[in-house]
GROMACS .gro file of C-alpha atoms in nm:
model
  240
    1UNK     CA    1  -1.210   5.751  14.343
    2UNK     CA    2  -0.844   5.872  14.440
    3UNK     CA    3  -0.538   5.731  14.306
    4UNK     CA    4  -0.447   5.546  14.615
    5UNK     CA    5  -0.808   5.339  14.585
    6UNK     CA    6  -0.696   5.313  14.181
    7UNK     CA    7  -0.350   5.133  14.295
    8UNK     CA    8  -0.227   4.856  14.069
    9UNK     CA    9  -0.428   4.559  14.045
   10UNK     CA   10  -0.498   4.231  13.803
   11UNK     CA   11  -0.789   4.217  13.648
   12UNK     CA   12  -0.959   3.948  13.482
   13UNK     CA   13  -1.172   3.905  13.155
   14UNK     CA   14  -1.325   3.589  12.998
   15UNK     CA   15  -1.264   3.611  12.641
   16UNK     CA   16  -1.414   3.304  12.460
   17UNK     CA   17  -1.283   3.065  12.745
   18UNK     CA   18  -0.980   3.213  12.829
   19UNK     CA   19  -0.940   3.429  13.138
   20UNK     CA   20  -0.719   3.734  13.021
   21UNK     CA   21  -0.513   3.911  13.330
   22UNK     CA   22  -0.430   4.269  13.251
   23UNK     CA   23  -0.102   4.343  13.456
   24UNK     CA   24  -0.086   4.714  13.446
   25UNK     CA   25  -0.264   4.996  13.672
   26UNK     CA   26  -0.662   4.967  13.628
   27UNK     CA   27  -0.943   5.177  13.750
   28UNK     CA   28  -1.315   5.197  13.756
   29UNK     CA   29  -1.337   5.535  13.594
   30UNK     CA   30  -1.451   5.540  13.228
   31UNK     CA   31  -1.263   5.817  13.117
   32UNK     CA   32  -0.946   5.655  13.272
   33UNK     CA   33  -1.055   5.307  13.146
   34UNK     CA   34  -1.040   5.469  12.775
   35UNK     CA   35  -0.693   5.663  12.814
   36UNK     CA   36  -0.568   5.330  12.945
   37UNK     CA   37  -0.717   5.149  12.622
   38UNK     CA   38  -0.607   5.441  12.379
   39UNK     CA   39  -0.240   5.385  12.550
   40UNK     CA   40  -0.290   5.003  12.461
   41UNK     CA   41  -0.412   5.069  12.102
   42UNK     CA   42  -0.123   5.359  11.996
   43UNK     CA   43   0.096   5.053  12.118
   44UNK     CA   44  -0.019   4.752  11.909
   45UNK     CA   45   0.022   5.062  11.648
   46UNK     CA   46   0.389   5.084  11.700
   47UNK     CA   47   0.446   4.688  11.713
   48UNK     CA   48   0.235   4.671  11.358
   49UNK     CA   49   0.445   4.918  11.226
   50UNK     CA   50   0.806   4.931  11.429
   51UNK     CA   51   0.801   4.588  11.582
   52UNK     CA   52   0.742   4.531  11.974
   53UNK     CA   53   1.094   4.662  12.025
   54UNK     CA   54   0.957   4.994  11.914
   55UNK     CA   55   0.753   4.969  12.196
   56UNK     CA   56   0.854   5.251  12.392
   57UNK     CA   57   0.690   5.498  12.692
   58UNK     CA   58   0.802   5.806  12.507
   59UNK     CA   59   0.704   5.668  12.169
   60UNK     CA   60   0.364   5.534  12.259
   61UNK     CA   61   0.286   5.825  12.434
   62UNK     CA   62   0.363   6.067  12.099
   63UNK     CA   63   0.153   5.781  11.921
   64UNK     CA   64  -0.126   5.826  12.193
   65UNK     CA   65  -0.134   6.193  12.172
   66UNK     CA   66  -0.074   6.157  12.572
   67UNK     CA   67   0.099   6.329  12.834
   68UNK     CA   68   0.457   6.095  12.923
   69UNK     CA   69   0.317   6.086  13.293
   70UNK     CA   70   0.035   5.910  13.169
   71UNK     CA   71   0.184   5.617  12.996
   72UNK     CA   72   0.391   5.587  13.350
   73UNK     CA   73   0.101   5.629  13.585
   74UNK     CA   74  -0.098   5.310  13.418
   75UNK     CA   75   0.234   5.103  13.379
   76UNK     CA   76   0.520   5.144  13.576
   77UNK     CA   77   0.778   4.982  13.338
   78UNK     CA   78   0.795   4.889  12.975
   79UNK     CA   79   0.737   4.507  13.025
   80UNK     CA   80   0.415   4.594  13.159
   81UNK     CA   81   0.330   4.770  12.894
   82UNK     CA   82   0.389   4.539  12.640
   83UNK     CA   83   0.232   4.286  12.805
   84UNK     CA   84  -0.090   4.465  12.840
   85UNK     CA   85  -0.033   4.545  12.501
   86UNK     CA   86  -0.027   4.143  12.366
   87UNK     CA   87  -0.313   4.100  12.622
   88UNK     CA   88  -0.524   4.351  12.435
   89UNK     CA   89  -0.424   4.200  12.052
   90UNK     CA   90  -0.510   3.804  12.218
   91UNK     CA   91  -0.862   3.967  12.364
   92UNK     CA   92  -0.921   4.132  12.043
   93UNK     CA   93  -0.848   3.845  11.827
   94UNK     CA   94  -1.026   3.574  11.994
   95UNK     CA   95  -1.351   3.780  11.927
   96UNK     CA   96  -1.261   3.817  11.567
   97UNK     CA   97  -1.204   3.458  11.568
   98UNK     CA   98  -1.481   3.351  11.746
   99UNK     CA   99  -1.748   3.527  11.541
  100UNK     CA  100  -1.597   3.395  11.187
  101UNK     CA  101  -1.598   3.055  11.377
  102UNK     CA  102  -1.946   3.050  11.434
  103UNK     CA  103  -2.065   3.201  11.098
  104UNK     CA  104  -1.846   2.892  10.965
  105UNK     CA  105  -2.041   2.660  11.160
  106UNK     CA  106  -2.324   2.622  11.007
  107UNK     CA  107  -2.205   2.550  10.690
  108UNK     CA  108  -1.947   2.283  10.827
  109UNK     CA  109  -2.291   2.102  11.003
  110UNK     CA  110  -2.441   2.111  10.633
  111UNK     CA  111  -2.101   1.967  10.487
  112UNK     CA  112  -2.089   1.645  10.738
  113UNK     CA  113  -2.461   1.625  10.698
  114UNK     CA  114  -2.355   1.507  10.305
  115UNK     CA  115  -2.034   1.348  10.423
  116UNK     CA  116  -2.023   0.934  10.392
  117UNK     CA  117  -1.657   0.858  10.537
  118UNK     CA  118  -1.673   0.474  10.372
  119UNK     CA  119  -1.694   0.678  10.014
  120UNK     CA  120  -1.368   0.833   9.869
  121UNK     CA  121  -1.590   1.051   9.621
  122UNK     CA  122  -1.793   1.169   9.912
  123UNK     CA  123  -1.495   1.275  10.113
  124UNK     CA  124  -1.323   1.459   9.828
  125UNK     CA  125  -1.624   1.648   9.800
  126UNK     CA  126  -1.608   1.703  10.139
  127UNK     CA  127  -1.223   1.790  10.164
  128UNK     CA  128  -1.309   2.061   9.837
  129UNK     CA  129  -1.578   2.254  10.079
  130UNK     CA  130  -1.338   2.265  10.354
  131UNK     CA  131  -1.041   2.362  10.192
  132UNK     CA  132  -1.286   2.623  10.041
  133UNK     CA  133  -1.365   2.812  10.395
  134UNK     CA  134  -0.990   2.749  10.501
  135UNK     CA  135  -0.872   2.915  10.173
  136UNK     CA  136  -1.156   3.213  10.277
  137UNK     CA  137  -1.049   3.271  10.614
  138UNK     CA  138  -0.683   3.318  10.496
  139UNK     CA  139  -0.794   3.519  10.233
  140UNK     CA  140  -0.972   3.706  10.491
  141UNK     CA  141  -0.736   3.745  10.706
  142UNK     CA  142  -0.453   3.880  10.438
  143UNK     CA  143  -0.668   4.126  10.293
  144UNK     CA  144  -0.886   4.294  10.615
  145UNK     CA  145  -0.677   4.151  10.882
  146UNK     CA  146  -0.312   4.195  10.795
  147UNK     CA  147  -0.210   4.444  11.058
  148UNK     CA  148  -0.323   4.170  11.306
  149UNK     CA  149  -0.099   3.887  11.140
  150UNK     CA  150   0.231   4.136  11.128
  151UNK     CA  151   0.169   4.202  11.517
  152UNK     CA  152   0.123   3.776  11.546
  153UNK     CA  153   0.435   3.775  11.418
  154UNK     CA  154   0.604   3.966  11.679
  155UNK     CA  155   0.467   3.877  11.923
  156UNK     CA  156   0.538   3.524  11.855
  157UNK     CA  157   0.932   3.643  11.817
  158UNK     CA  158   0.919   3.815  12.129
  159UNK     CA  159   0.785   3.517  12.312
  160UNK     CA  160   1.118   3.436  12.254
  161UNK     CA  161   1.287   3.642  12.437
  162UNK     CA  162   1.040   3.763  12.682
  163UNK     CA  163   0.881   3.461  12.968
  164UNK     CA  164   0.651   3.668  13.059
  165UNK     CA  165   0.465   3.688  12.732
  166UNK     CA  166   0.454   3.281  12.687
  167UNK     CA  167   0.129   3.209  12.925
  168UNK     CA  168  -0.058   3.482  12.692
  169UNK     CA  169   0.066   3.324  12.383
  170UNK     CA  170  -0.058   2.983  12.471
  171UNK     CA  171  -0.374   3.165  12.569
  172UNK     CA  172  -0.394   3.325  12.212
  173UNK     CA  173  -0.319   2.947  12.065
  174UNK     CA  174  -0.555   2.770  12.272
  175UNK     CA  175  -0.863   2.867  12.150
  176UNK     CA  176  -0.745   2.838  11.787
  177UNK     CA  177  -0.649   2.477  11.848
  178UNK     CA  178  -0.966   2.386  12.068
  179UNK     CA  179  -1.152   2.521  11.779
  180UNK     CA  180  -1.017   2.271  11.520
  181UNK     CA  181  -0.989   2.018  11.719
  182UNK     CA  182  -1.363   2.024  11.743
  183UNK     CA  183  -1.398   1.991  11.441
  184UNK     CA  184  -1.169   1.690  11.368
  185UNK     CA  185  -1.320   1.528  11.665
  186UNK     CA  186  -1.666   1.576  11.458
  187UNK     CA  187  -1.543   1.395  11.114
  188UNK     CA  188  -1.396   1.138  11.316
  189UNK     CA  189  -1.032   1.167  11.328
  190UNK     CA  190  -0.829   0.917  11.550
  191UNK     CA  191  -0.575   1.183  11.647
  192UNK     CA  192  -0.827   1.542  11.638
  193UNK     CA  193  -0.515   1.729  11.851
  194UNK     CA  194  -0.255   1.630  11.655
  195UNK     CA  195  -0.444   1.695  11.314
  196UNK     CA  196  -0.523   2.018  11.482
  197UNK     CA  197  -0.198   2.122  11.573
  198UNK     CA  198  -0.095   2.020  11.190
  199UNK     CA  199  -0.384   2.201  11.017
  200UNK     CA  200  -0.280   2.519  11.244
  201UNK     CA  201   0.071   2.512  11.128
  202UNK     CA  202  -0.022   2.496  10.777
  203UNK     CA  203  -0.254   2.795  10.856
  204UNK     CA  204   0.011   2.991  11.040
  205UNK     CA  205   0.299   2.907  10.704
  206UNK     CA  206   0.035   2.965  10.453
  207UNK     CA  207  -0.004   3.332  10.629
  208UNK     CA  208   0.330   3.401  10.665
  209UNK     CA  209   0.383   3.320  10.269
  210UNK     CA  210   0.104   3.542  10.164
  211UNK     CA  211   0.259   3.828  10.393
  212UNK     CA  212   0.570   3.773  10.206
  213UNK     CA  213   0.479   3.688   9.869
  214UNK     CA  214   0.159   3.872   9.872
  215UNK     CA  215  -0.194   3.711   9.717
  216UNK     CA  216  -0.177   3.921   9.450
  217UNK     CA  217  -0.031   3.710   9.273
  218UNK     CA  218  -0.203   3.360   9.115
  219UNK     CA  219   0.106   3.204   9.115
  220UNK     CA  220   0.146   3.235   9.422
  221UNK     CA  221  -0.219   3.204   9.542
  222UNK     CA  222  -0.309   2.891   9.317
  223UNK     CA  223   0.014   2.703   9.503
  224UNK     CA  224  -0.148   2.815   9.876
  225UNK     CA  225  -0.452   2.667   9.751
  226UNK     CA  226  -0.336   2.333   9.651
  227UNK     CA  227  -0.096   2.370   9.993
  228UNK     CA  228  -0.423   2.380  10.222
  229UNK     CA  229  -0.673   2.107  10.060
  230UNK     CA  230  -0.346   1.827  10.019
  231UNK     CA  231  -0.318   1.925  10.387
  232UNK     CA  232  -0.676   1.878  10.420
  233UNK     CA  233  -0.706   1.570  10.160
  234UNK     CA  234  -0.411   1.404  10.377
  235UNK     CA  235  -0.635   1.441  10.729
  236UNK     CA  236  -0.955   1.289  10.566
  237UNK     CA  237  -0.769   0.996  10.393
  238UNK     CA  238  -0.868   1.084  10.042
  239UNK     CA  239  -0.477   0.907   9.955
  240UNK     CA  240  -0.539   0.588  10.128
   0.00000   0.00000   0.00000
């Protein structure tokens, strides 16, 4: 196939629900299909380690081990690139996502299969298995994951300044939110989006602390800890 049959074109992929639309140059080639992806990945390197404005045609293309005219010939300009570049980091983090979400599942099915909402003691037992697997997938994601938080981070920031990153973003926060929202909806909660959207910011500053502060330390740990299951206590009424 010739370049002018290869010409720029949206493409979309389903990614747990959400329809991801690639904005730079695509082609059917497989060997063209991988340069474009190695472009992608020596980019989400940079924003890990530079920031996204690091993100640079030159500089990804040194990080790529790639001819200049080849970062140019898949994206024409830099906002392209970057945006292809979030794309990629949403795609690949819904799957990592999605597969800890349903190796959670079963156990949360075996935790409401105990759970009696009329009985405090019940729920507190309840509330200490959750805040258990919330306290693991943090864990999990500060120790194996923590490249993917730092680039989070800026993309988030960069959302800021850059519109055309904002419909990915929500994309990227979507399936997050569905996710717990599910599962509020299944131990009964009167408001499961709002507890959702609650629980997720607790998530997102419990992160950001252990980025910081690092979870190294207990100090620090043991006060994350009791951070997530009063959080978690609060939503299942243990206080009332």
């Amino acid at each position: 196939m010739d370049s002018s049959s290869e010409g720029k074109k949206s493409s979309g992929k389903h990614v747990t629900g959400m329809e991801l639309k690639y904005q730079g140059r695509k082609t059917s080639r497989a060997n063209s299909e991988q340069r474009r992806r190695t472009i992608l990945e020596a980019a989400l390197r940079i924003v890990v380690r530079d920031g996204v404005r690091g993100v640079r045609h030159r500089a990804v293309a040194k990080e790529a081990n790639v001819p200049l005219s080849a970062t140019t010939y898949y994206f024409k300009d830099i906002t392209d690139l970057i945006t292809d570049t979030f794309t990629l980091f949403v795609e690949m983090g819904a799957q990592k996502f999605k597969a800890y979400w349903e190796e959670s599942d079963s156990m949360l099915k075996m935790a409401m299969k105990e759970l009696e909402p009329s009985d405090r003691t019940s729920r507190q037992v309840f509330a200490d298995r959750i805040s258990n697997l919330a306290i693991e997938y943090v864990l999990i994601q500060l120790k194996e994951h923590r490249d993917y938080l730092i680039a989070e981070r800026a993309f988030q920031q960069e959302c800021l300044r850059n519109e055309n990153l904002r419909p990915i973003a929500f994309s990227h926060q979507k399936f997050f939110l569905d996710s717990l929202e599910t599962f509020f909806s299944r131990i009964g909660s009167n408001h499961p989006d709002i507890d959702a959207e609650l629980f997720a910011s607790i998530i997102l500053h419990v992160e950001y602390q252990g980025l910081v502060a690092g979870f190294e330390d207990e100090r620090t740990a043991g006060r994350l800890r009791i951070m997530l299951k009063r959080q978690i206590e609060l939503m299942l009424g243990i206080y009332n």
